[in-house]
């Protein structure tokens, strides 16, 4: 039996090349070696208010982008989190074994809490629901970008705590980060992670950006005061551009050094733009085709839900039994 992989994305904002290089592209690669479940985590999205019509549309968009990027629904289950109620159910059961201090320490929670006037309880519980997503399927491997590392450590801690309180129940999952592209930075400010929620037209390259729009953002990207590429002294902006190029082309470190050393920034940016556009073109083309048939997308999401539900239901049943909850015959 193949080991299981689980991962997900929030249907908020516009998916960008950070989401693609940090996660989605690796999901596509893992499909043949693992039994994969890729989820659109809409219950996570609503930890911050989302206009309902917009959220519904984003869920379809993310599903379309998963498929357009190469997720193959014949071998992989593509699901919407809220369509499998066991995610929320296991979320509660795990909340009850999670110390508050573990959640208050999460850096993403702290950052969001500082930025907002009032914080919903969902924001604090967010990583417990994420742990539930993964543990619900006893996933062995979780491919994510670098920013999810702390949440995955917590997931492991929750699994271990549950296992020690109630007996071996959960697989303790491994985090899988890509070698290149695990942390794509903002083009306008390379000290900040590229993010769906950061405003500013020069910040992120959306997977659905028009080619000219994407090119313009790259040509305007922040670099440093050097005149040309120097691998010894380059700043984070140049490093980020080179990282994006390398991730899209799969060039080796040697090839990168030989080709780019001494190159002027204008030329570097042109080449980065070409690599990005070449990577995005086939995704955008498949996306446009897929979106012409909404019935197809819907059927894939139904199939995904139906495929994973028996596993999810089985694990929740075991967890409830282990915890001593009363079971009434169906
Ligand atoms: P989300 O929606 O913020 O991001 C989706 C995926 O994209 C990765 N990512 C990046 N990678 C590289 N560079 C960046 N700038 C960048 N920005 C985002 C993220 O690491 C992630 O892999 N909490 C998760 C969603 C989630 C989840 C899960 C993931 C919910 N349940 C269970 C794995 C397993 C999140 O908000 O991802």
mmCIF file of C-alpha atoms and ligand atoms in Angstrom:
data_model
loop_
_atom_site.group_PDB
_atom_site.id
_atom_site.type_symbol
_atom_site.label_atom_id
_atom_site.label_comp_id
_atom_site.label_asym_id
_atom_site.label_seq_id
_atom_site.Cartn_x
_atom_site.Cartn_y
_atom_site.Cartn_z
ATOM 1 C CA UNK A 1 0.000 0.000 0.000
ATOM 2 C CA UNK A 2 1.270 3.473 -0.864
ATOM 3 C CA UNK A 3 1.867 5.938 1.978
ATOM 4 C CA UNK A 4 -0.558 8.824 2.103
ATOM 5 C CA UNK A 5 0.106 12.500 1.379
ATOM 6 C CA UNK A 6 -2.180 15.349 2.427
ATOM 7 C CA UNK A 7 -1.928 19.076 1.834
ATOM 8 C CA UNK A 8 -4.171 22.081 1.297
ATOM 9 C CA UNK A 9 -4.489 25.736 0.402
ATOM 10 C CA UNK A 10 -6.804 28.460 1.586
ATOM 11 C CA UNK A 11 -9.174 29.795 -1.071
ATOM 12 C CA UNK A 12 -8.431 33.410 -0.223
ATOM 13 C CA UNK A 13 -6.821 36.077 -2.389
ATOM 14 C CA UNK A 14 -5.143 34.952 -5.589
ATOM 15 C CA UNK A 15 -2.837 31.950 -5.707
ATOM 16 C CA UNK A 16 0.668 33.114 -6.596
ATOM 17 C CA UNK A 17 3.987 31.647 -7.697
ATOM 18 C CA UNK A 18 4.960 31.160 -4.029
ATOM 19 C CA UNK A 19 2.011 28.786 -3.565
ATOM 20 C CA UNK A 20 2.970 27.060 -6.791
ATOM 21 C CA UNK A 21 6.712 26.678 -6.171
ATOM 22 C CA UNK A 22 6.386 26.062 -2.430
ATOM 23 C CA UNK A 23 3.584 23.523 -2.626
ATOM 24 C CA UNK A 24 1.425 22.854 -5.676
ATOM 25 C CA UNK A 25 4.248 21.907 -8.025
ATOM 26 C CA UNK A 26 5.519 19.330 -5.552
ATOM 27 C CA UNK A 27 2.059 17.887 -5.088
ATOM 28 C CA UNK A 28 1.983 17.184 -8.812
ATOM 29 C CA UNK A 29 5.321 15.374 -8.565
ATOM 30 C CA UNK A 30 4.285 13.251 -5.547
ATOM 31 C CA UNK A 31 1.058 11.943 -7.100
ATOM 32 C CA UNK A 32 2.607 8.873 -8.677
ATOM 33 C CA UNK A 33 4.480 7.652 -5.613
ATOM 34 C CA UNK A 34 1.882 8.300 -2.923
ATOM 35 C CA UNK A 35 -1.841 8.120 -2.389
ATOM 36 C CA UNK A 36 -2.587 11.831 -2.400
ATOM 37 C CA UNK A 37 -5.400 13.975 -1.030
ATOM 38 C CA UNK A 38 -5.308 17.680 -1.875
ATOM 39 C CA UNK A 39 -7.827 19.862 -0.172
ATOM 40 C CA UNK A 40 -9.264 23.353 -0.525
ATOM 41 C CA UNK A 41 -9.401 24.448 3.092
ATOM 42 C CA UNK A 42 -12.460 26.696 3.134
ATOM 43 C CA UNK A 43 -12.997 26.258 6.904
ATOM 44 C CA UNK A 44 -9.580 27.816 7.418
ATOM 45 C CA UNK A 45 -10.434 30.671 5.066
ATOM 46 C CA UNK A 46 -13.360 31.805 7.227
ATOM 47 C CA UNK A 47 -11.133 32.373 10.276
ATOM 48 C CA UNK A 48 -11.010 35.832 8.693
ATOM 49 C CA UNK A 49 -14.251 37.271 7.232
ATOM 50 C CA UNK A 50 -14.722 36.428 3.547
ATOM 51 C CA UNK A 51 -17.555 37.864 1.452
ATOM 52 C CA UNK A 52 -19.638 34.698 0.777
ATOM 53 C CA UNK A 53 -20.053 35.051 -2.990
ATOM 54 C CA UNK A 54 -16.358 35.746 -3.377
ATOM 55 C CA UNK A 55 -15.395 32.745 -1.246
ATOM 56 C CA UNK A 56 -17.602 30.424 -3.309
ATOM 57 C CA UNK A 57 -15.945 31.687 -6.470
ATOM 58 C CA UNK A 58 -12.433 31.330 -5.018
ATOM 59 C CA UNK A 59 -13.095 27.706 -4.064
ATOM 60 C CA UNK A 60 -13.896 26.924 -7.705
ATOM 61 C CA UNK A 61 -10.882 28.900 -8.843
ATOM 62 C CA UNK A 62 -8.478 27.030 -6.568
ATOM 63 C CA UNK A 63 -9.962 23.674 -7.651
ATOM 64 C CA UNK A 64 -9.458 24.733 -11.278
ATOM 65 C CA UNK A 65 -5.863 25.759 -10.587
ATOM 66 C CA UNK A 66 -5.046 22.459 -8.845
ATOM 67 C CA UNK A 67 -6.197 20.621 -11.959
ATOM 68 C CA UNK A 68 -4.585 23.084 -14.378
ATOM 69 C CA UNK A 69 -1.243 22.726 -12.566
ATOM 70 C CA UNK A 70 -1.367 18.974 -13.145
ATOM 71 C CA UNK A 71 -3.238 17.321 -10.281
ATOM 72 C CA UNK A 72 -4.691 14.210 -11.887
ATOM 73 C CA UNK A 73 -8.139 13.417 -10.444
ATOM 74 C CA UNK A 74 -7.915 9.818 -11.673
ATOM 75 C CA UNK A 75 -5.216 9.037 -9.129
ATOM 76 C CA UNK A 76 -5.592 11.856 -6.591
ATOM 77 C CA UNK A 77 -8.551 12.920 -4.462
ATOM 78 C CA UNK A 78 -9.357 16.604 -4.720
ATOM 79 C CA UNK A 79 -11.629 17.731 -1.914
ATOM 80 C CA UNK A 80 -13.295 20.730 -0.308
ATOM 81 C CA UNK A 81 -12.675 20.652 3.442
ATOM 82 C CA UNK A 82 -16.211 21.631 4.504
ATOM 83 C CA UNK A 83 -17.731 18.872 2.356
ATOM 84 C CA UNK A 84 -16.198 16.265 4.691
ATOM 85 C CA UNK A 85 -17.649 17.121 8.129
ATOM 86 C CA UNK A 86 -15.123 14.907 9.940
ATOM 87 C CA UNK A 87 -12.477 17.665 9.528
ATOM 88 C CA UNK A 88 -14.419 19.906 11.909
ATOM 89 C CA UNK A 89 -15.356 16.980 14.169
ATOM 90 C CA UNK A 90 -11.769 15.814 14.618
ATOM 91 C CA UNK A 91 -10.787 19.466 15.022
ATOM 92 C CA UNK A 92 -12.889 19.660 18.184
ATOM 93 C CA UNK A 93 -11.636 16.337 19.539
ATOM 94 C CA UNK A 94 -8.032 17.510 19.084
ATOM 95 C CA UNK A 95 -8.776 20.949 20.562
ATOM 96 C CA UNK A 96 -9.470 19.104 23.793
ATOM 97 C CA UNK A 97 -5.965 17.616 23.926
ATOM 98 C CA UNK A 98 -4.118 20.811 22.888
ATOM 99 C CA UNK A 99 -2.661 23.078 25.599
ATOM 100 C CA UNK A 100 -3.551 26.743 25.077
ATOM 101 C CA UNK A 101 0.115 27.756 25.431
ATOM 102 C CA UNK A 102 1.041 25.754 22.312
ATOM 103 C CA UNK A 103 -1.440 27.803 20.262
ATOM 104 C CA UNK A 104 -0.533 31.173 21.720
ATOM 105 C CA UNK A 105 3.081 30.584 20.706
ATOM 106 C CA UNK A 106 2.291 30.217 16.989
ATOM 107 C CA UNK A 107 4.011 33.050 15.113
ATOM 108 C CA UNK A 108 1.291 33.309 12.440
ATOM 109 C CA UNK A 109 -1.343 33.687 15.173
ATOM 110 C CA UNK A 110 0.726 36.326 16.938
ATOM 111 C CA UNK A 111 1.238 38.296 13.721
ATOM 112 C CA UNK A 112 -2.454 38.176 12.793
ATOM 113 C CA UNK A 113 -3.548 38.985 16.330
ATOM 114 C CA UNK A 114 -1.294 42.044 16.418
ATOM 115 C CA UNK A 115 -2.608 43.295 13.069
ATOM 116 C CA UNK A 116 -6.340 42.959 13.844
ATOM 117 C CA UNK A 117 -8.559 44.941 16.218
ATOM 118 C CA UNK A 118 -10.614 41.921 17.243
ATOM 119 C CA UNK A 119 -9.505 38.361 16.696
ATOM 120 C CA UNK A 120 -11.930 35.502 16.222
ATOM 121 C CA UNK A 121 -11.405 32.344 18.267
ATOM 122 C CA UNK A 122 -11.044 30.508 14.937
ATOM 123 C CA UNK A 123 -7.699 32.178 14.371
ATOM 124 C CA UNK A 124 -6.330 30.642 17.575
ATOM 125 C CA UNK A 125 -7.803 27.219 16.727
ATOM 126 C CA UNK A 126 -6.542 27.420 13.146
ATOM 127 C CA UNK A 127 -3.524 25.106 13.599
ATOM 128 C CA UNK A 128 -5.599 22.500 15.478
ATOM 129 C CA UNK A 129 -7.917 22.274 12.481
ATOM 130 C CA UNK A 130 -4.839 21.950 10.293
ATOM 131 C CA UNK A 131 -3.614 19.083 12.493
ATOM 132 C CA UNK A 132 -7.056 17.499 12.132
ATOM 133 C CA UNK A 133 -6.837 17.778 8.313
ATOM 134 C CA UNK A 134 -3.612 15.788 8.270
ATOM 135 C CA UNK A 135 -4.345 13.285 11.066
ATOM 136 C CA UNK A 136 -7.835 12.555 9.705
ATOM 137 C CA UNK A 137 -6.191 10.541 6.941
ATOM 138 C CA UNK A 138 -3.110 9.394 8.840
ATOM 139 C CA UNK A 139 -1.020 11.153 6.202
ATOM 140 C CA UNK A 140 2.678 10.230 6.391
ATOM 141 C CA UNK A 141 3.967 13.184 4.357
ATOM 142 C CA UNK A 142 2.751 16.794 4.130
ATOM 143 C CA UNK A 143 4.290 18.887 1.323
ATOM 144 C CA UNK A 144 4.150 22.590 2.226
ATOM 145 C CA UNK A 145 6.170 25.776 1.985
ATOM 146 C CA UNK A 146 8.535 26.927 4.720
ATOM 147 C CA UNK A 147 5.923 29.157 6.426
ATOM 148 C CA UNK A 148 3.897 26.094 7.482
ATOM 149 C CA UNK A 149 6.802 24.446 9.299
ATOM 150 C CA UNK A 150 5.749 25.592 12.759
ATOM 151 C CA UNK A 151 2.148 24.464 12.195
ATOM 152 C CA UNK A 152 3.445 21.062 11.143
ATOM 153 C CA UNK A 153 5.596 20.794 14.279
ATOM 154 C CA UNK A 154 2.440 21.460 16.282
ATOM 155 C CA UNK A 155 0.588 18.797 14.291
ATOM 156 C CA UNK A 156 3.283 16.299 15.255
ATOM 157 C CA UNK A 157 3.105 17.380 18.908
ATOM 158 C CA UNK A 158 -0.688 16.988 18.955
ATOM 159 C CA UNK A 159 -0.439 13.525 17.356
ATOM 160 C CA UNK A 160 2.154 12.428 19.904
ATOM 161 C CA UNK A 161 0.176 13.813 22.822
ATOM 162 C CA UNK A 162 -2.977 12.043 21.671
ATOM 163 C CA UNK A 163 -1.070 8.784 21.161
ATOM 164 C CA UNK A 164 0.432 8.959 24.635
ATOM 165 C CA UNK A 165 -2.904 9.771 26.306
ATOM 166 C CA UNK A 166 -5.118 7.319 24.449
ATOM 167 C CA UNK A 167 -2.789 4.770 22.791
ATOM 168 C CA UNK A 168 -1.162 4.641 19.341
ATOM 169 C CA UNK A 169 -3.750 6.102 16.995
ATOM 170 C CA UNK A 170 -2.133 8.631 14.679
ATOM 171 C CA UNK A 171 0.778 8.443 12.264
ATOM 172 C CA UNK A 172 3.172 11.283 13.190
ATOM 173 C CA UNK A 173 3.564 13.043 9.832
ATOM 174 C CA UNK A 174 6.739 14.264 8.118
ATOM 175 C CA UNK A 175 6.947 17.742 6.616
ATOM 176 C CA UNK A 176 8.262 17.886 3.056
ATOM 177 C CA UNK A 177 9.770 21.185 1.851
ATOM 178 C CA UNK A 178 11.057 21.785 -1.684
ATOM 179 C CA UNK A 179 14.835 22.294 -2.142
ATOM 180 C CA UNK A 180 14.251 25.531 -4.085
ATOM 181 C CA UNK A 181 11.165 27.742 -3.773
ATOM 182 C CA UNK A 182 10.207 26.889 -0.171
ATOM 183 C CA UNK A 183 10.042 30.602 0.661
ATOM 184 C CA UNK A 184 9.398 32.944 -2.260
ATOM 185 C CA UNK A 185 9.662 36.566 -1.143
ATOM 186 C CA UNK A 186 7.644 39.620 -2.216
ATOM 187 C CA UNK A 187 8.981 41.292 -5.353
ATOM 188 C CA UNK A 188 8.391 44.760 -3.941
ATOM 189 C CA UNK A 189 9.911 43.915 -0.555
ATOM 190 C CA UNK A 190 12.166 40.833 -0.484
ATOM 191 C CA UNK A 191 12.269 40.841 3.302
ATOM 192 C CA UNK A 192 8.575 39.775 3.378
ATOM 193 C CA UNK A 193 7.176 36.426 2.288
ATOM 194 C CA UNK A 194 5.101 36.591 -0.898
ATOM 195 C CA UNK A 195 1.564 36.449 0.397
ATOM 196 C CA UNK A 196 -1.995 36.272 -0.954
ATOM 197 C CA UNK A 197 -3.209 38.884 1.484
ATOM 198 C CA UNK A 198 -0.537 41.555 1.040
ATOM 199 C CA UNK A 199 -1.884 44.455 -0.976
ATOM 200 C CA UNK A 200 0.249 46.191 -3.585
ATOM 201 C CA UNK A 201 0.344 45.531 -7.287
ATOM 202 C CA UNK A 202 4.066 44.822 -7.387
ATOM 203 C CA UNK A 203 4.114 42.282 -4.552
ATOM 204 C CA UNK A 204 3.084 38.881 -5.931
ATOM 205 C CA UNK A 205 2.833 37.201 -9.315
ATOM 206 C CA UNK A 206 -0.594 35.591 -9.522
ATOM 207 C CA UNK A 207 -0.889 32.258 -11.329
ATOM 208 C CA UNK A 208 -3.565 33.921 -13.445
ATOM 209 C CA UNK A 209 -1.740 37.222 -14.049
ATOM 210 C CA UNK A 210 -1.672 38.311 -17.674
ATOM 211 C CA UNK A 211 1.824 37.841 -19.170
ATOM 212 C CA UNK A 212 2.423 41.572 -19.563
ATOM 213 C CA UNK A 213 1.305 42.232 -15.997
ATOM 214 C CA UNK A 214 3.653 39.544 -14.627
ATOM 215 C CA UNK A 215 6.545 40.803 -16.743
ATOM 216 C CA UNK A 216 6.052 44.369 -15.524
ATOM 217 C CA UNK A 217 6.104 43.278 -11.867
ATOM 218 C CA UNK A 218 9.361 41.364 -12.384
ATOM 219 C CA UNK A 219 11.005 44.260 -14.250
ATOM 220 C CA UNK A 220 10.118 46.554 -11.324
ATOM 221 C CA UNK A 221 11.263 44.106 -8.607
ATOM 222 C CA UNK A 222 13.480 45.485 -5.844
ATOM 223 C CA UNK A 223 17.173 44.544 -6.235
ATOM 224 C CA UNK A 224 20.167 46.152 -4.491
ATOM 225 C CA UNK A 225 22.903 48.709 -5.139
ATOM 226 C CA UNK A 226 25.268 46.308 -6.937
ATOM 227 C CA UNK A 227 25.392 46.871 -10.700
ATOM 228 C CA UNK A 228 25.289 43.178 -11.618
ATOM 229 C CA UNK A 229 24.859 39.684 -10.166
ATOM 230 C CA UNK A 230 27.487 38.751 -7.603
ATOM 231 C CA UNK A 231 26.671 35.519 -5.749
ATOM 232 C CA UNK A 232 28.915 36.529 -2.817
ATOM 233 C CA UNK A 233 27.418 39.905 -1.999
ATOM 234 C CA UNK A 234 23.906 39.863 -3.481
ATOM 235 C CA UNK A 235 20.986 41.141 -1.418
ATOM 236 C CA UNK A 236 17.677 39.333 -0.772
ATOM 237 C CA UNK A 237 15.936 40.823 -3.844
ATOM 238 C CA UNK A 238 18.442 39.399 -6.324
ATOM 239 C CA UNK A 239 18.572 36.142 -4.401
ATOM 240 C CA UNK A 240 14.791 35.897 -4.666
ATOM 241 C CA UNK A 241 14.787 36.516 -8.433
ATOM 242 C CA UNK A 242 17.492 33.884 -8.936
ATOM 243 C CA UNK A 243 15.560 31.455 -6.736
ATOM 244 C CA UNK A 244 12.399 31.958 -8.786
ATOM 245 C CA UNK A 245 14.341 31.375 -12.007
ATOM 246 C CA UNK A 246 15.995 28.249 -10.640
ATOM 247 C CA UNK A 247 12.717 26.830 -9.371
ATOM 248 C CA UNK A 248 10.995 27.311 -12.722
ATOM 249 C CA UNK A 249 13.892 25.935 -14.798
ATOM 250 C CA UNK A 250 15.281 23.256 -12.457
ATOM 251 C CA UNK A 251 18.818 24.467 -13.239
ATOM 252 C CA UNK A 252 21.641 23.257 -10.991
ATOM 253 C CA UNK A 253 23.539 25.647 -8.698
ATOM 254 C CA UNK A 254 26.547 25.356 -11.045
ATOM 255 C CA UNK A 255 24.529 26.309 -14.092
ATOM 256 C CA UNK A 256 23.078 29.260 -12.188
ATOM 257 C CA UNK A 257 26.543 30.534 -11.217
ATOM 258 C CA UNK A 258 28.013 30.153 -14.682
ATOM 259 C CA UNK A 259 25.103 31.787 -16.442
ATOM 260 C CA UNK A 260 24.264 34.678 -14.148
ATOM 261 C CA UNK A 261 27.564 35.815 -12.580
ATOM 262 C CA UNK A 262 28.198 39.391 -13.752
ATOM 263 C CA UNK A 263 24.842 39.730 -15.516
ATOM 264 C CA UNK A 264 23.257 43.182 -15.273
ATOM 265 C CA UNK A 265 19.988 43.348 -13.376
ATOM 266 C CA UNK A 266 17.945 44.454 -16.401
ATOM 267 C CA UNK A 267 18.984 41.303 -18.284
ATOM 268 C CA UNK A 268 18.528 39.103 -15.219
ATOM 269 C CA UNK A 269 14.954 40.342 -14.855
ATOM 270 C CA UNK A 270 14.170 39.740 -18.528
ATOM 271 C CA UNK A 271 15.322 36.139 -18.184
ATOM 272 C CA UNK A 272 13.413 35.611 -14.962
ATOM 273 C CA UNK A 273 10.282 36.972 -16.652
ATOM 274 C CA UNK A 274 10.715 34.569 -19.597
ATOM 275 C CA UNK A 275 11.112 31.579 -17.246
ATOM 276 C CA UNK A 276 8.042 32.549 -15.219
ATOM 277 C CA UNK A 277 5.879 33.190 -18.286
ATOM 278 C CA UNK A 278 6.930 29.884 -19.845
ATOM 279 C CA UNK A 279 5.979 28.112 -16.597
ATOM 280 C CA UNK A 280 2.610 29.821 -16.263
ATOM 281 C CA UNK A 281 1.429 29.653 -19.895
ATOM 282 C CA UNK A 282 0.362 25.976 -19.931
ATOM 283 C CA UNK A 283 -1.358 26.340 -16.533
ATOM 284 C CA UNK A 284 -3.338 29.361 -17.717
ATOM 285 C CA UNK A 285 -4.324 27.628 -20.924
ATOM 286 C CA UNK A 286 -5.597 24.499 -19.148
ATOM 287 C CA UNK A 287 -7.365 26.663 -16.575
ATOM 288 C CA UNK A 288 -9.277 28.567 -19.270
ATOM 289 C CA UNK A 289 -10.351 25.264 -20.856
ATOM 290 C CA UNK A 290 -11.435 23.728 -17.543
ATOM 291 C CA UNK A 291 -13.503 26.702 -16.489
ATOM 292 C CA UNK A 292 -15.693 26.338 -19.548
ATOM 293 C CA UNK A 293 -17.234 23.216 -18.009
ATOM 294 C CA UNK A 294 -18.372 23.921 -14.417
ATOM 295 C CA UNK A 295 -20.117 20.530 -14.270
ATOM 296 C CA UNK A 296 -16.790 18.744 -14.667
ATOM 297 C CA UNK A 297 -15.192 20.585 -11.736
ATOM 298 C CA UNK A 298 -18.223 19.845 -9.566
ATOM 299 C CA UNK A 299 -18.071 16.131 -10.404
ATOM 300 C CA UNK A 300 -14.367 15.965 -9.477
ATOM 301 C CA UNK A 301 -15.090 17.533 -6.070
ATOM 302 C CA UNK A 302 -17.985 15.139 -5.446
ATOM 303 C CA UNK A 303 -15.829 12.177 -6.389
ATOM 304 C CA UNK A 304 -13.029 13.379 -4.108
ATOM 305 C CA UNK A 305 -15.406 13.789 -1.176
ATOM 306 C CA UNK A 306 -16.883 10.336 -1.707
ATOM 307 C CA UNK A 307 -13.453 8.747 -2.034
ATOM 308 C CA UNK A 308 -12.034 10.123 1.248
ATOM 309 C CA UNK A 309 -15.136 9.960 3.447
ATOM 310 C CA UNK A 310 -14.831 6.273 4.493
ATOM 311 C CA UNK A 311 -11.247 6.852 5.720
ATOM 312 C CA UNK A 312 -12.225 10.044 7.551
ATOM 313 C CA UNK A 313 -15.255 8.403 9.150
ATOM 314 C CA UNK A 314 -13.182 5.380 10.198
ATOM 315 C CA UNK A 315 -10.559 7.482 11.959
ATOM 316 C CA UNK A 316 -13.094 9.673 13.757
ATOM 317 C CA UNK A 317 -14.896 6.524 14.946
ATOM 318 C CA UNK A 318 -11.636 5.122 16.358
ATOM 319 C CA UNK A 319 -10.751 8.423 18.030
ATOM 320 C CA UNK A 320 -14.182 8.684 19.667
ATOM 321 C CA UNK A 321 -13.939 5.137 20.949
ATOM 322 C CA UNK A 322 -10.430 5.707 22.305
ATOM 323 C CA UNK A 323 -11.550 8.872 24.084
ATOM 324 C CA UNK A 324 -14.461 7.029 25.707
ATOM 325 C CA UNK A 325 -17.275 8.814 23.908
ATOM 326 C CA UNK A 326 -20.534 6.929 23.938
ATOM 327 C CA UNK A 327 -21.257 4.985 20.769
ATOM 328 C CA UNK A 328 -24.847 4.372 19.866
ATOM 329 C CA UNK A 329 -25.459 1.718 17.234
ATOM 330 C CA UNK A 330 -26.469 3.231 13.878
HETATM 331 P P1 LIG B 1 -1.704 28.817 2.413
HETATM 332 O O1 LIG B 1 -3.034 28.797 1.757
HETATM 333 O O2 LIG B 1 -1.257 30.085 3.056
HETATM 334 O O3 LIG B 1 -0.580 28.437 1.376
HETATM 335 C C1 LIG B 1 -0.682 27.273 0.589
HETATM 336 C C2 LIG B 1 0.686 26.647 0.409
HETATM 337 O O4 LIG B 1 1.590 27.564 -0.229
HETATM 338 C C3 LIG B 1 2.760 27.697 0.552
HETATM 339 N N1 LIG B 1 3.243 29.090 0.443
HETATM 340 C C4 LIG B 1 4.468 29.444 0.034
HETATM 341 N N2 LIG B 1 5.522 28.721 -0.370
HETATM 342 C C5 LIG B 1 6.639 29.396 -0.741
HETATM 343 N N3 LIG B 1 6.735 30.751 -0.746
HETATM 344 C C6 LIG B 1 5.697 31.522 -0.341
HETATM 345 N N4 LIG B 1 5.793 32.842 -0.351
HETATM 346 C C7 LIG B 1 4.493 30.866 0.067
HETATM 347 N N5 LIG B 1 3.289 31.308 0.515
HETATM 348 C C8 LIG B 1 2.542 30.211 0.739
HETATM 349 C C9 LIG B 1 2.349 27.372 1.972
HETATM 350 O O5 LIG B 1 3.448 26.970 2.755
HETATM 351 C C10 LIG B 1 1.344 26.253 1.740
HETATM 352 O O6 LIG B 1 2.010 25.030 1.590
HETATM 353 N N6 LIG B 1 -2.393 26.529 6.759
HETATM 354 C C11 LIG B 1 -2.189 26.302 5.345
HETATM 355 C C12 LIG B 1 -3.295 25.508 4.695
HETATM 356 C C13 LIG B 1 -3.595 24.197 5.332
HETATM 357 C C14 LIG B 1 -2.804 23.021 5.265
HETATM 358 C C15 LIG B 1 -3.517 22.039 5.981
HETATM 359 C C16 LIG B 1 -1.580 22.725 4.670
HETATM 360 C C17 LIG B 1 -4.704 23.898 6.070
HETATM 361 N N7 LIG B 1 -4.668 22.585 6.446
HETATM 362 C C18 LIG B 1 -3.025 20.729 6.139
HETATM 363 C C19 LIG B 1 -1.090 21.423 4.823
HETATM 364 C C20 LIG B 1 -1.798 20.454 5.544
HETATM 365 C C21 LIG B 1 -2.122 27.640 4.651
HETATM 366 O O7 LIG B 1 -2.631 28.621 5.099
HETATM 367 O O8 LIG B 1 -1.568 27.613 3.437
#
